[in-house]
CSV table of C-alpha atoms and ligand atoms in Angstrom, one decimal:
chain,number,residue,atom,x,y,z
A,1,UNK,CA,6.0,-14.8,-28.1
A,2,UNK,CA,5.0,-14.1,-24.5
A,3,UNK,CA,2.6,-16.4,-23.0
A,4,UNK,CA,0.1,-16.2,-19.9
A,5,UNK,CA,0.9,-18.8,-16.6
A,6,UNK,CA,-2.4,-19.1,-14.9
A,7,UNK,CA,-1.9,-20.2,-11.2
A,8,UNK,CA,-4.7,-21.4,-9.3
A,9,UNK,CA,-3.0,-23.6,-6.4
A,10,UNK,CA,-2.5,-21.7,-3.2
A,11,UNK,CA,1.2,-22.6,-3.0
A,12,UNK,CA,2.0,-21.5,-6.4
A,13,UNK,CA,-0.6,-18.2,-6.0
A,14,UNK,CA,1.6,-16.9,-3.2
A,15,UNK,CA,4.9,-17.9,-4.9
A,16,UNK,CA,3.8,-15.6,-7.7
A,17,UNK,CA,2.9,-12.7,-5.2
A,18,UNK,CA,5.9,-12.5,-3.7
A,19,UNK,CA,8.2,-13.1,-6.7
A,20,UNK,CA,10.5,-10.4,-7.3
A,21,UNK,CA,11.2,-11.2,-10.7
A,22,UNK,CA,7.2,-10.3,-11.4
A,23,UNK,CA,5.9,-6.9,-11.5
A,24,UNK,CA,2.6,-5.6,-10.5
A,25,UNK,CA,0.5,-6.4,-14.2
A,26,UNK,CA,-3.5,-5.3,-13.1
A,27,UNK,CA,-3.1,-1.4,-13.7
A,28,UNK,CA,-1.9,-1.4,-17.3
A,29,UNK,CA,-4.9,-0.6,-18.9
A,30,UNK,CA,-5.6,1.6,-16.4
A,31,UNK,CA,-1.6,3.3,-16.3
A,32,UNK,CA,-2.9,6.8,-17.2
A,33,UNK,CA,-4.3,6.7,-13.5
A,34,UNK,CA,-1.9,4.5,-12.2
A,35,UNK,CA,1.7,5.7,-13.2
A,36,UNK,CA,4.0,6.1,-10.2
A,37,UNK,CA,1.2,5.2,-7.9
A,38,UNK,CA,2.3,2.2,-5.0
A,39,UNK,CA,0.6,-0.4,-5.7
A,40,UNK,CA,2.2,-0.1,-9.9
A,41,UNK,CA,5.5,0.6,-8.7
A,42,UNK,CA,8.2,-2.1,-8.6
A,43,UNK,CA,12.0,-3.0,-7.3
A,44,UNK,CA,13.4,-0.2,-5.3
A,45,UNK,CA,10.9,2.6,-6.0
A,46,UNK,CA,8.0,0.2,-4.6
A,47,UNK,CA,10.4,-0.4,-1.4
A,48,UNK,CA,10.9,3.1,-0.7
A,49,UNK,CA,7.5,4.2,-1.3
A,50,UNK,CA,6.2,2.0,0.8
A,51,UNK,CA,8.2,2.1,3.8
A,52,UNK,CA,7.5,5.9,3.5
A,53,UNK,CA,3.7,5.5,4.1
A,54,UNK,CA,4.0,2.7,6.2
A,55,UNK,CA,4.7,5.4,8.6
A,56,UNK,CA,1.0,6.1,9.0
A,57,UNK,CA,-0.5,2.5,9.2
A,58,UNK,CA,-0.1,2.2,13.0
A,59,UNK,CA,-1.8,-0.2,15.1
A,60,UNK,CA,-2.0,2.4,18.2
A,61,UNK,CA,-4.1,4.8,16.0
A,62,UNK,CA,-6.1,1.6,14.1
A,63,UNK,CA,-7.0,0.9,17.7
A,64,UNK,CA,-8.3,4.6,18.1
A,65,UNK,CA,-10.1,4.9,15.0
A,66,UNK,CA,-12.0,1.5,15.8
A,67,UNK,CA,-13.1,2.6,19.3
A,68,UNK,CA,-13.7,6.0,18.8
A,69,UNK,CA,-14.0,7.1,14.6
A,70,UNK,CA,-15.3,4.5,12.8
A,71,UNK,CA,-18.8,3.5,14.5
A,72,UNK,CA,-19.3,7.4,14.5
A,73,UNK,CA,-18.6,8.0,11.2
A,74,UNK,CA,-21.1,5.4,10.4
A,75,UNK,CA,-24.2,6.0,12.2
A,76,UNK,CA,-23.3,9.7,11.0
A,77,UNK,CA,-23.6,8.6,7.9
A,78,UNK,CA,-26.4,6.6,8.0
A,79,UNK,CA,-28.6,8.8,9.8
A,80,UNK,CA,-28.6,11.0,6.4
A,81,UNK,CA,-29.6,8.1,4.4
A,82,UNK,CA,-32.3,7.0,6.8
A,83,UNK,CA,-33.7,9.9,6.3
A,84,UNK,CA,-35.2,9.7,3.3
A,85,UNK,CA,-35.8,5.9,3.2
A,86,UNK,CA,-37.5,3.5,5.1
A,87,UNK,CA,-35.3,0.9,3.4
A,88,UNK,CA,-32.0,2.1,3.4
A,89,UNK,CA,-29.4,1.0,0.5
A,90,UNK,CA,-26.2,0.1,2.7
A,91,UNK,CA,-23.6,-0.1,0.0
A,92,UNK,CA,-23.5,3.4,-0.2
A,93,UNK,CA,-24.0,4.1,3.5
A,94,UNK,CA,-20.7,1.8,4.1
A,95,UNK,CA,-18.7,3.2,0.9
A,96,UNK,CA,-19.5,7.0,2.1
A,97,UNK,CA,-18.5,6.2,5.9
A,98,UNK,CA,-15.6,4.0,4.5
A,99,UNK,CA,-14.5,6.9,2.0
A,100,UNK,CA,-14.2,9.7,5.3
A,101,UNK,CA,-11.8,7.9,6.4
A,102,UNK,CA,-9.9,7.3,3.9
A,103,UNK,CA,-9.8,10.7,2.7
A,104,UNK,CA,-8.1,11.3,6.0
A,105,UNK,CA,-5.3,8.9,5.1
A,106,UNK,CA,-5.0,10.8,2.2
A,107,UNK,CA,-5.0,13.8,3.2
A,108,UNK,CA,-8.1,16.1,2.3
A,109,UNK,CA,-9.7,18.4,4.2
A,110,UNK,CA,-13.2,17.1,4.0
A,111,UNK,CA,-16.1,19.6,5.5
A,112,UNK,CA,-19.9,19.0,6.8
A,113,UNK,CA,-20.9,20.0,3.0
A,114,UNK,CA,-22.8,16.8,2.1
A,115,UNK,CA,-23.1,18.0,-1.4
A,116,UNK,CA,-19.4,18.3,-1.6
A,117,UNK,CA,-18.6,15.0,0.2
A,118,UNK,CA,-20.9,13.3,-2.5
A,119,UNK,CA,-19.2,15.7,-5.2
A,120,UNK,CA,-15.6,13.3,-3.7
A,121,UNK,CA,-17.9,10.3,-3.6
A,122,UNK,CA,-18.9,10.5,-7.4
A,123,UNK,CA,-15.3,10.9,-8.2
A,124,UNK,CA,-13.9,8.2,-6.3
A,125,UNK,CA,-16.4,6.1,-8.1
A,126,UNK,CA,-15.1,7.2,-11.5
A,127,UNK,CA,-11.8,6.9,-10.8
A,128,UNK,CA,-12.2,3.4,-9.4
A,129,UNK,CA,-13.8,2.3,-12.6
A,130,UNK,CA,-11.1,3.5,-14.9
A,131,UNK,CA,-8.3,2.5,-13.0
A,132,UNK,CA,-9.4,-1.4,-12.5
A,133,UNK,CA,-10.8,-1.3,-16.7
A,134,UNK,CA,-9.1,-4.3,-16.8
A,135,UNK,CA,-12.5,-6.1,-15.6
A,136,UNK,CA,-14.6,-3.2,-17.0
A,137,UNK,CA,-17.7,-4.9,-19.0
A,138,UNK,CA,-18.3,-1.6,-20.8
A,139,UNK,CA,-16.2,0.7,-23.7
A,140,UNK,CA,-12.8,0.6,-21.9
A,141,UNK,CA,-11.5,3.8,-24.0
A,142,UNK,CA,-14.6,5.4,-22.3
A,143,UNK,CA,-14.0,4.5,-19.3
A,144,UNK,CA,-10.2,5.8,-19.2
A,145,UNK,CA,-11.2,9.0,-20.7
A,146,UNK,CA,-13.9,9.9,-18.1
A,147,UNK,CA,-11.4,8.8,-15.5
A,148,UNK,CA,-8.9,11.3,-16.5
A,149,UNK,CA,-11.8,13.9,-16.4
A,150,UNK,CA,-12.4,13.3,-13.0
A,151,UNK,CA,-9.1,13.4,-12.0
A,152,UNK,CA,-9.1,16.7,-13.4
A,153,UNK,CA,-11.7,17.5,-11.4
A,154,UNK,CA,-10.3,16.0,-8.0
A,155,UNK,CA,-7.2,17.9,-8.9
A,156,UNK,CA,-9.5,21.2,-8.5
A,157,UNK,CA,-11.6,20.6,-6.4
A,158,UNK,CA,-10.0,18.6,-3.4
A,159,UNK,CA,-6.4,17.9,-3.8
A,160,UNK,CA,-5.4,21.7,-4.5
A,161,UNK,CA,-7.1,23.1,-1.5
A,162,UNK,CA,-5.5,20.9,0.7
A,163,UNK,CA,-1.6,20.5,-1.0
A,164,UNK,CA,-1.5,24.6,-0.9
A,165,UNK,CA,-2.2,24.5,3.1
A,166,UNK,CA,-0.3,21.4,3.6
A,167,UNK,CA,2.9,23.0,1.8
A,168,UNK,CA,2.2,26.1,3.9
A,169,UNK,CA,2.3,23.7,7.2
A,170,UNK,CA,5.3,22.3,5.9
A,171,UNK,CA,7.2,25.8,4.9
A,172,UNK,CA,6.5,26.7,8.7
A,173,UNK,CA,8.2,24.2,10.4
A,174,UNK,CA,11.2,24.4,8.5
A,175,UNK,CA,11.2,27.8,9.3
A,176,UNK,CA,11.0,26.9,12.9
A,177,UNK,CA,7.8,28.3,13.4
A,178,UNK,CA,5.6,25.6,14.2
A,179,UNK,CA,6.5,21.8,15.6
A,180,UNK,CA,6.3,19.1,13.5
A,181,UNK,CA,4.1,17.3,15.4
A,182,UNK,CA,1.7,19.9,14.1
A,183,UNK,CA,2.0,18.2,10.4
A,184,UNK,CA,-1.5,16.4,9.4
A,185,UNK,CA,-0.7,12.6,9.5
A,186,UNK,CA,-1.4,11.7,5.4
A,187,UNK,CA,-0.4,10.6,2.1
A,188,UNK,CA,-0.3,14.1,0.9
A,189,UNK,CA,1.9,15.6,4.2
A,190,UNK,CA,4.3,13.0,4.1
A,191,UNK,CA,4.9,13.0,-0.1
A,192,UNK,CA,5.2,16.9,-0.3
A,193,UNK,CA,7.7,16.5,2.6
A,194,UNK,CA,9.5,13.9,1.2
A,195,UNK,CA,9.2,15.4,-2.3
A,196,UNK,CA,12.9,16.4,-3.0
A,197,UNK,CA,14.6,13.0,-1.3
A,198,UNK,CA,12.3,10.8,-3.2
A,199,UNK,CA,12.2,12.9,-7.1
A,200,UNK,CA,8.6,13.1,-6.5
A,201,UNK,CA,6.5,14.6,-9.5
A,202,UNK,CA,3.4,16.5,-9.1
A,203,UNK,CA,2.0,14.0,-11.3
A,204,UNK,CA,3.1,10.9,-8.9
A,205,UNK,CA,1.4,12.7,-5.7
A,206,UNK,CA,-1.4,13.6,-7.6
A,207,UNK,CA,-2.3,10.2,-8.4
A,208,UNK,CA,-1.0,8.5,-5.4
A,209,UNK,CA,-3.6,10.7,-3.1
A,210,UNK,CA,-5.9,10.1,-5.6
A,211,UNK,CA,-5.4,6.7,-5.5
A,212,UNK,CA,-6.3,5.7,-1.5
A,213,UNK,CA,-9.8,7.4,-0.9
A,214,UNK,CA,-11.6,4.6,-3.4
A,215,UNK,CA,-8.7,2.1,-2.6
A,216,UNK,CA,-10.3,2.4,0.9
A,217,UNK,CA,-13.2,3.1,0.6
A,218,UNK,CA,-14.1,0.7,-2.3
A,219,UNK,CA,-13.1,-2.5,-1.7
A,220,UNK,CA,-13.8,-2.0,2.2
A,221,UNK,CA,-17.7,-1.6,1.1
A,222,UNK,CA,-17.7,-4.8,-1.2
A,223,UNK,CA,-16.2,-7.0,1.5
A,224,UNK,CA,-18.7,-5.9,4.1
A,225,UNK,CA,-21.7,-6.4,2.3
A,226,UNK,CA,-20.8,-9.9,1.5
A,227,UNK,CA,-19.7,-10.6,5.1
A,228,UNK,CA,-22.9,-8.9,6.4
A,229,UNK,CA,-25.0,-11.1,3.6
A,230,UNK,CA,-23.3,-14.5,5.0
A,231,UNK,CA,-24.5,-12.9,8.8
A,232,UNK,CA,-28.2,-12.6,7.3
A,233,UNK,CA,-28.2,-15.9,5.5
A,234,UNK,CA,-26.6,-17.8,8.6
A,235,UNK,CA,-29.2,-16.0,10.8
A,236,UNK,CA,-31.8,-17.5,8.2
A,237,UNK,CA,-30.9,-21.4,8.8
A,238,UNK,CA,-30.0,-20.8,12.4
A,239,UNK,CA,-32.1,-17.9,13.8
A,240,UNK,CA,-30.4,-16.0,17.0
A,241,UNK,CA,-27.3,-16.1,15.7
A,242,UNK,CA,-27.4,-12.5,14.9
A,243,UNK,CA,-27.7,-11.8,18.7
A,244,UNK,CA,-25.0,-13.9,19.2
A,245,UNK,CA,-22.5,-11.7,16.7
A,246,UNK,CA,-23.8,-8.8,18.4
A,247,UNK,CA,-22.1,-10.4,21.7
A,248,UNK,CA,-19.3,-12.0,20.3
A,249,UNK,CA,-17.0,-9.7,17.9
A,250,UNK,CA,-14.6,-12.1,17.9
A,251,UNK,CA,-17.3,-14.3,16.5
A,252,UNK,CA,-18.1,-11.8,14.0
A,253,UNK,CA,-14.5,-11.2,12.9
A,254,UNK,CA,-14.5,-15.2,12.0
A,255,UNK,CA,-17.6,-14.4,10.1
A,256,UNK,CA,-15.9,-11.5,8.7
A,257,UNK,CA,-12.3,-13.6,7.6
A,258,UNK,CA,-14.3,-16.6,5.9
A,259,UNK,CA,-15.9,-13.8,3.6
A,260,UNK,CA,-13.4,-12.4,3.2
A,261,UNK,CA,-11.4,-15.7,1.9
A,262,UNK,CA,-14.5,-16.2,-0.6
A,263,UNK,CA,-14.7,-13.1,-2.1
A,264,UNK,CA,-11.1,-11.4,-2.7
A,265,UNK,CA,-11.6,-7.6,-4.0
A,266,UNK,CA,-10.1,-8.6,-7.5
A,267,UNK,CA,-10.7,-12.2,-8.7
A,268,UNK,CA,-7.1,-12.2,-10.2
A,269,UNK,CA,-4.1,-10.8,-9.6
A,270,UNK,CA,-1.7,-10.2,-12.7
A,271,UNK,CA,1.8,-10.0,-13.1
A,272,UNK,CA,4.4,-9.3,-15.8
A,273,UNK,CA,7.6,-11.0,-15.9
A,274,UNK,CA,11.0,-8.4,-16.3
A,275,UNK,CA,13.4,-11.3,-16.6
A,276,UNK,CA,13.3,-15.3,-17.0
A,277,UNK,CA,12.5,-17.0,-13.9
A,278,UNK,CA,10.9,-19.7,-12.2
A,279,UNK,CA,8.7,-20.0,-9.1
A,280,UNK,CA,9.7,-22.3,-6.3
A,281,UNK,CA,6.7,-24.5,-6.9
A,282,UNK,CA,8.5,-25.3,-10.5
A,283,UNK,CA,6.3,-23.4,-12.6
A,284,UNK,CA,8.9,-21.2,-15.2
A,285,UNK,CA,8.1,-18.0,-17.0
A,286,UNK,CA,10.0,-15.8,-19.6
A,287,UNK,CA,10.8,-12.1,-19.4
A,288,UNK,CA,7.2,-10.6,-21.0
A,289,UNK,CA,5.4,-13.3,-19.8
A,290,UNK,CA,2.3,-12.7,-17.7
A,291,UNK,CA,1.2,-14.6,-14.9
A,292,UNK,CA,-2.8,-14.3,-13.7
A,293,UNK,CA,-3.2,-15.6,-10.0
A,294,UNK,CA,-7.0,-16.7,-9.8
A,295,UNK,CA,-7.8,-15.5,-6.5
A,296,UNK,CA,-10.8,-17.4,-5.9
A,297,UNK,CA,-9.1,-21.1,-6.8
A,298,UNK,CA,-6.1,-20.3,-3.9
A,299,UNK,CA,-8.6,-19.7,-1.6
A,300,UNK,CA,-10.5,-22.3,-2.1
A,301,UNK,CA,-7.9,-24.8,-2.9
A,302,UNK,CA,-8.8,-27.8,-1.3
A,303,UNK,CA,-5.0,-29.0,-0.4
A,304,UNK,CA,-5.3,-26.1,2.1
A,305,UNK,CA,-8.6,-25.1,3.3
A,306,UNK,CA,-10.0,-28.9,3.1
A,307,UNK,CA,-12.4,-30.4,1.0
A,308,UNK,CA,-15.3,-28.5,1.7
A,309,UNK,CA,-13.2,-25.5,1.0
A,310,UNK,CA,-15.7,-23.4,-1.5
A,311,UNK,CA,-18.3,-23.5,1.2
A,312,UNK,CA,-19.0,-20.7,4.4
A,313,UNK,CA,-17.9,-22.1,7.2
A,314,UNK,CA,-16.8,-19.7,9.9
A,315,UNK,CA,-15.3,-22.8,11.8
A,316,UNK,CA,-13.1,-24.6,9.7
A,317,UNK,CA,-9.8,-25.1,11.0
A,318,UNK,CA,-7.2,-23.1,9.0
A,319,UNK,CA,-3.7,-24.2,9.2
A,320,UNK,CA,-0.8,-22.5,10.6
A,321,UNK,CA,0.6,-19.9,8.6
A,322,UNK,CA,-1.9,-19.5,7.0
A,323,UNK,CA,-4.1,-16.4,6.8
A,324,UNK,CA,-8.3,-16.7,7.6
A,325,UNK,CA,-9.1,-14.5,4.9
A,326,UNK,CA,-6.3,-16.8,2.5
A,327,UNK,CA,-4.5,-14.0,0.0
A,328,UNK,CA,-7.5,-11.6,-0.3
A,329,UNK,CA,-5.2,-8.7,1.2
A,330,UNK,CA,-2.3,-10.0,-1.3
A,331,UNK,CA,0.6,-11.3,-0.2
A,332,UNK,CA,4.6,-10.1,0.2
A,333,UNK,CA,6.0,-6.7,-1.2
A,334,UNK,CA,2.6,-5.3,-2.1
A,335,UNK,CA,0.0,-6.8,0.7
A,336,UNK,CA,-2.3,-4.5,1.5
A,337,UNK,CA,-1.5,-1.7,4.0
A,338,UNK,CA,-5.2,-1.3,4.7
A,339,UNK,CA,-5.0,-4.5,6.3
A,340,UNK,CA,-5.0,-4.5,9.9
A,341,UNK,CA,-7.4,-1.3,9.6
A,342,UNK,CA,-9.9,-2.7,7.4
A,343,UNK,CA,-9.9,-6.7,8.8
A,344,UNK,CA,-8.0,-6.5,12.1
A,345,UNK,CA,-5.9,-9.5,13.2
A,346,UNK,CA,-6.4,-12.9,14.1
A,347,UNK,CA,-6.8,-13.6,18.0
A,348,UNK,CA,-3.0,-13.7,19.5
A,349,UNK,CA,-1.4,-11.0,17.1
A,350,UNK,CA,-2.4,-8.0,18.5
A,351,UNK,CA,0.2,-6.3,21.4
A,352,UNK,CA,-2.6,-4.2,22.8
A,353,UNK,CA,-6.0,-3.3,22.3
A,354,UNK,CA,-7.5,-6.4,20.3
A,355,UNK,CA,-7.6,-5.2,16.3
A,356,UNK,CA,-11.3,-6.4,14.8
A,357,UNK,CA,-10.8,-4.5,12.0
A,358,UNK,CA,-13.5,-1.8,10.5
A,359,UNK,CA,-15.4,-3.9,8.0
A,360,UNK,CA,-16.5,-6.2,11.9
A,361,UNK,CA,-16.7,-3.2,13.6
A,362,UNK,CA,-19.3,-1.4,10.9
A,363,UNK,CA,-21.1,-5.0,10.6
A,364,UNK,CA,-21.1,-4.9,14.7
A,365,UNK,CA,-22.7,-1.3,14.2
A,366,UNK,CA,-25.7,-2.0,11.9
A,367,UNK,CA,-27.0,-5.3,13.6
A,368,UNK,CA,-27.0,-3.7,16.9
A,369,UNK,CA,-28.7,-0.6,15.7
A,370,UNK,CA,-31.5,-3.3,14.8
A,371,UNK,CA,-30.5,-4.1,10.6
A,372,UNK,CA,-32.6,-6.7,9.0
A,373,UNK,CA,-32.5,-7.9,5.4
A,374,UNK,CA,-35.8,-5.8,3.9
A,375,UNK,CA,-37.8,-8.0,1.9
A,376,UNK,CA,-39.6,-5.2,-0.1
A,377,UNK,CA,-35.8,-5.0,-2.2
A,378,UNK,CA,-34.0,-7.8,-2.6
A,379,UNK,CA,-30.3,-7.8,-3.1
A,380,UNK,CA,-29.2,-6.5,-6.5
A,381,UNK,CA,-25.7,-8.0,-8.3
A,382,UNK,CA,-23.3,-5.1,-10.3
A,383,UNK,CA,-23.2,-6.2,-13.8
A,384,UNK,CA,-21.2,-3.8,-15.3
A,385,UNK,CA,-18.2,-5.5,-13.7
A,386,UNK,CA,-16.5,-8.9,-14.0
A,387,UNK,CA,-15.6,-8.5,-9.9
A,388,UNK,CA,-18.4,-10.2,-7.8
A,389,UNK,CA,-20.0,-7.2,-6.2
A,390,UNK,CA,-23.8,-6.3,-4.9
A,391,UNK,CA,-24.5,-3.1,-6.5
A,392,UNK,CA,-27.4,-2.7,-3.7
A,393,UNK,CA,-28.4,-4.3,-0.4
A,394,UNK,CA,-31.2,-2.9,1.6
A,395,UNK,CA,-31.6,-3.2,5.4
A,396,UNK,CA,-34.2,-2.1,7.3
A,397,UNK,CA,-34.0,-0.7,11.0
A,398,UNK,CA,-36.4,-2.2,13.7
A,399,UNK,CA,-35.9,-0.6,17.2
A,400,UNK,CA,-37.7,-3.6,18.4
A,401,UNK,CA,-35.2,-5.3,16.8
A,402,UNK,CA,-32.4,-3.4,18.0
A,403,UNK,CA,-33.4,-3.4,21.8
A,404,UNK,CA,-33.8,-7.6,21.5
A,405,UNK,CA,-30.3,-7.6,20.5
A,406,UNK,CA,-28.9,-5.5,22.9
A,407,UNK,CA,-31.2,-6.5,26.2
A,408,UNK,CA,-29.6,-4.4,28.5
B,501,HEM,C1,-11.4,-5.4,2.5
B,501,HEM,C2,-10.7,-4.3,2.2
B,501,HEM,C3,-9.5,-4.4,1.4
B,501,HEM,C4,-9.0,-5.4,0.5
B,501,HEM,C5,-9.7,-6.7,0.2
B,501,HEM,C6,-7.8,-5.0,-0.1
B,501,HEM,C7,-7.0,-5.8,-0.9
B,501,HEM,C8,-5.8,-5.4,-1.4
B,501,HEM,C9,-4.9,-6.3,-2.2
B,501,HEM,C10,-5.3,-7.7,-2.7
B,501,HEM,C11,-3.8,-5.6,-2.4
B,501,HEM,C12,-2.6,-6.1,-3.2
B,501,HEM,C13,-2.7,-5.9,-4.7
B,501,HEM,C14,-1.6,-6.7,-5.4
B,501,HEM,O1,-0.8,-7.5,-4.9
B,501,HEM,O2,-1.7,-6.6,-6.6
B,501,HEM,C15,-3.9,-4.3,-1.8
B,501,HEM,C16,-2.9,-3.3,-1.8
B,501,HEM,C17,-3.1,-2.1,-1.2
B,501,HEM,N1,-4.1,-1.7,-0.4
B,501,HEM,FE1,-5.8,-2.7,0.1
B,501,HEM,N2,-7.5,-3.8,0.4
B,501,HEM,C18,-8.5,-3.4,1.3
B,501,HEM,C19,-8.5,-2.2,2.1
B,501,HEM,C20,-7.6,-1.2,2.0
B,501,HEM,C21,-7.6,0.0,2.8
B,501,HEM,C22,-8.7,0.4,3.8
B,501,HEM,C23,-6.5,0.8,2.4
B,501,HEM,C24,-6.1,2.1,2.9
B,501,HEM,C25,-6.8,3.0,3.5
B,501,HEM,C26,-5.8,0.0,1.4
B,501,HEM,C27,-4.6,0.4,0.8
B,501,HEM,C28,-3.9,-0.4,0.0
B,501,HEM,C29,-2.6,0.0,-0.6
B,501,HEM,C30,-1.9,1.4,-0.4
B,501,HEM,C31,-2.1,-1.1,-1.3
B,501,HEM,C32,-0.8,-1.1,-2.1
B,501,HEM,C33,0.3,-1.7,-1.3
B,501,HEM,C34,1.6,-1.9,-2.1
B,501,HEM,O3,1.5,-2.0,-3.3
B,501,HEM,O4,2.6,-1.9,-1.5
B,501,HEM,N3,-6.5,-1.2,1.2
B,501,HEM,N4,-5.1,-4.2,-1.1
């Protein structure tokens, strides 16, 4: 009968991540919205996939988007949900600004129609749910079936639009009429180019661009609310220090990797065994067998990160070759490829510009624009999932505030 391995050191957690003998396990109750997409895939197909859309996760253009995109698509984004609140809700405000972007990596042509960009953002949010049911609290046939709807819907709505003048693009330069440098660079270009070399279905493209825009945009959001609640509640004990994140982005970033490290996105990984096997920490497995990796316990395992390991501390000392934010971005084949865009990279691995990564550079955004904890609505947990996640956290804006933290 197969049996569950549950891994919880952080030698054996990263062991099981990077075991090629154990294939990707989270999405199965999910498959319906998961089949063929990346992160499921396994072997050969995963290899080729991947190295196909690695194409587009370039540090030259994570540079750009940090300088120039992201704090605009923020404030952007913000402004419209200041303007109905004095107390504004910022998981929303992050998720939205977040879920732009990401639909550029995907590849849809997203317009100044609010209505329809929240029309994407409901979606997302559906899709999301159905596709990690796994930790769903609620009626998981529900939750699958309304998933499917709302592909449906994105299929209509978003994805078709965008495929017909992508395949148009694509028809033109191989008919020599256009460069192709004039290609959009996304999911969606490089799959419907790639389409015949790889015995690509509709299906597979369809879910794999459905797939990054809450991918993104989701767990992005989560992360930087929790960061930005550690910034408030270190501000509380030690108060200044908020200036001094303003100043320091490198500072912040620290803040933003010890989150990170205490709240991964999923609190376990799963895996299914395809064959017999054993991992090099001496745990063994059979073919069927799955193997749960709690998150949480490898990053906090004391071994590693010290005895003090469960608590915030944005100056412990993390040992070499090993990552600040411990295996919260997963670890070998299928690490995340938001990785450098959404947490940058530690000091001394970036080759140019240095790389803080989106969730500091949003965080940077909001306390220089003057963001305080409001006190009128307290931080609210989601319970309808088994993932530690706010399900609202609102700031208010001082400009008292934000010209103290930015004196000059
Ligand atoms: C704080 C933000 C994020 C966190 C914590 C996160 C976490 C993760 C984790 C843990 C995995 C590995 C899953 C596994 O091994 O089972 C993963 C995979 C992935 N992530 Fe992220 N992610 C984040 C942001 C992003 C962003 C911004 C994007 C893209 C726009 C992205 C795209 C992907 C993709 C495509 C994969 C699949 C890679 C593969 O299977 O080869 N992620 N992510």
């Amino acid at each position: 009968m197969a049996e569950t391995l549950r891994l919880g050191s952080w030698a054996a957690a990263r062991e099981a991540l990077r075991h090629r003998d154990l294939r990707q396990g989270l999405y199965d109750e999910g498959r319906a919205l998961m089949d063929g997409v990346v992160v499921n895939l396994h072997g050969g197909p995963h290899t080729e996939r991947r190295r196909l859309e690695n194409r587009l996760f370039r540090r030259d253009t994570f540079a750009y988007w940090e300088a120039e995109l992201i704090p605009v698509l923020l404030r952007e984004t913000l402004a419209t949900h200041r303007a109905d609140h004095p107390d504004v809700d910022i998981v929303p405000v992050v998720r939205h600004a977040m879920l732009r972007l990401a639909a550029c990596v995907a590849g849809l042509d997203i317009g100044a129609d609010t209505a329809d960009f929240l029309r994407l953002a409901g979606l997302m949010t559906r899709l999301a749910s159905a596709s990690t049911v796994v930790h769903a609290t609620g009626d998981k046939t529900t939750i699958v079936a309304d998933g499917l709807a709302a592909l449906d819907e994105f299929k209509s709505a978003f994805l078709a639009p965008a495929w017909a003048r992508r395949e148009t693009l694509i028809q033109d330069v191989r008919a020599g009429k256009r460069q192709e440098s004039d290609l959009p660079r996304d999911v969606l270009t490089l799959l419907l180019a790639a389409r015949a070399d790889h015995d690509l279905s509709s299906g597979d493209i369809e879910r794999e661009v459905a797939y990054f825009p809450w991918v993104g945009s989701h767990s992005t959001s989560i992360a930087l609310v929790h960061a930005l609640h550690h910034c408030f509640e270190a501000d509380a004990r030690g108060p200044g220090l908020i200036d001094a994140l303003v100043a320091t982005p490198e500072l912040l970033q620290r803040f933003v990797h010890e989150s990170l490290r205490l709240h991964p996105a999923s609190p376990e990984a799963v895996r299914r065994a395809v064959s017999d096997g054993q991992l090099p920490t001496g745990e063994r497995f059979a073919a069927g067998d799955t193997v749960v990796v709690d998150m949480f316990a490898a990053n906090t395992d004391k071994a590693v990160f010290g005895d003090d390991a469960d608590r915030f501390d944005p100056t412990r000392t993390i040992p070499v070759g090993v990552t600040p934010w411990g295996l919260t971005f997963g670890s070998g084949f299928h690490a995340c490829l938001g990785q450098e865009l959404a947490g940058g990279l530690p000091p001394g691995q970036s080759d140019g510009d240095r790389l803080f990564g989106a969730i500091t550079v949003m965080i940077s955004t909001l306390l220089t624009a003057g963001a305080q904890r409001s006190t009128r609505h307290p931080p609210v947990r989601d319970e309808r999932t088994t993932r530690p996640v706010w399900r609202s956290y609102h700031v208010v804006f001082e400009d008292h505030v934000a010209r103290e933290r930015n004196p000059s």
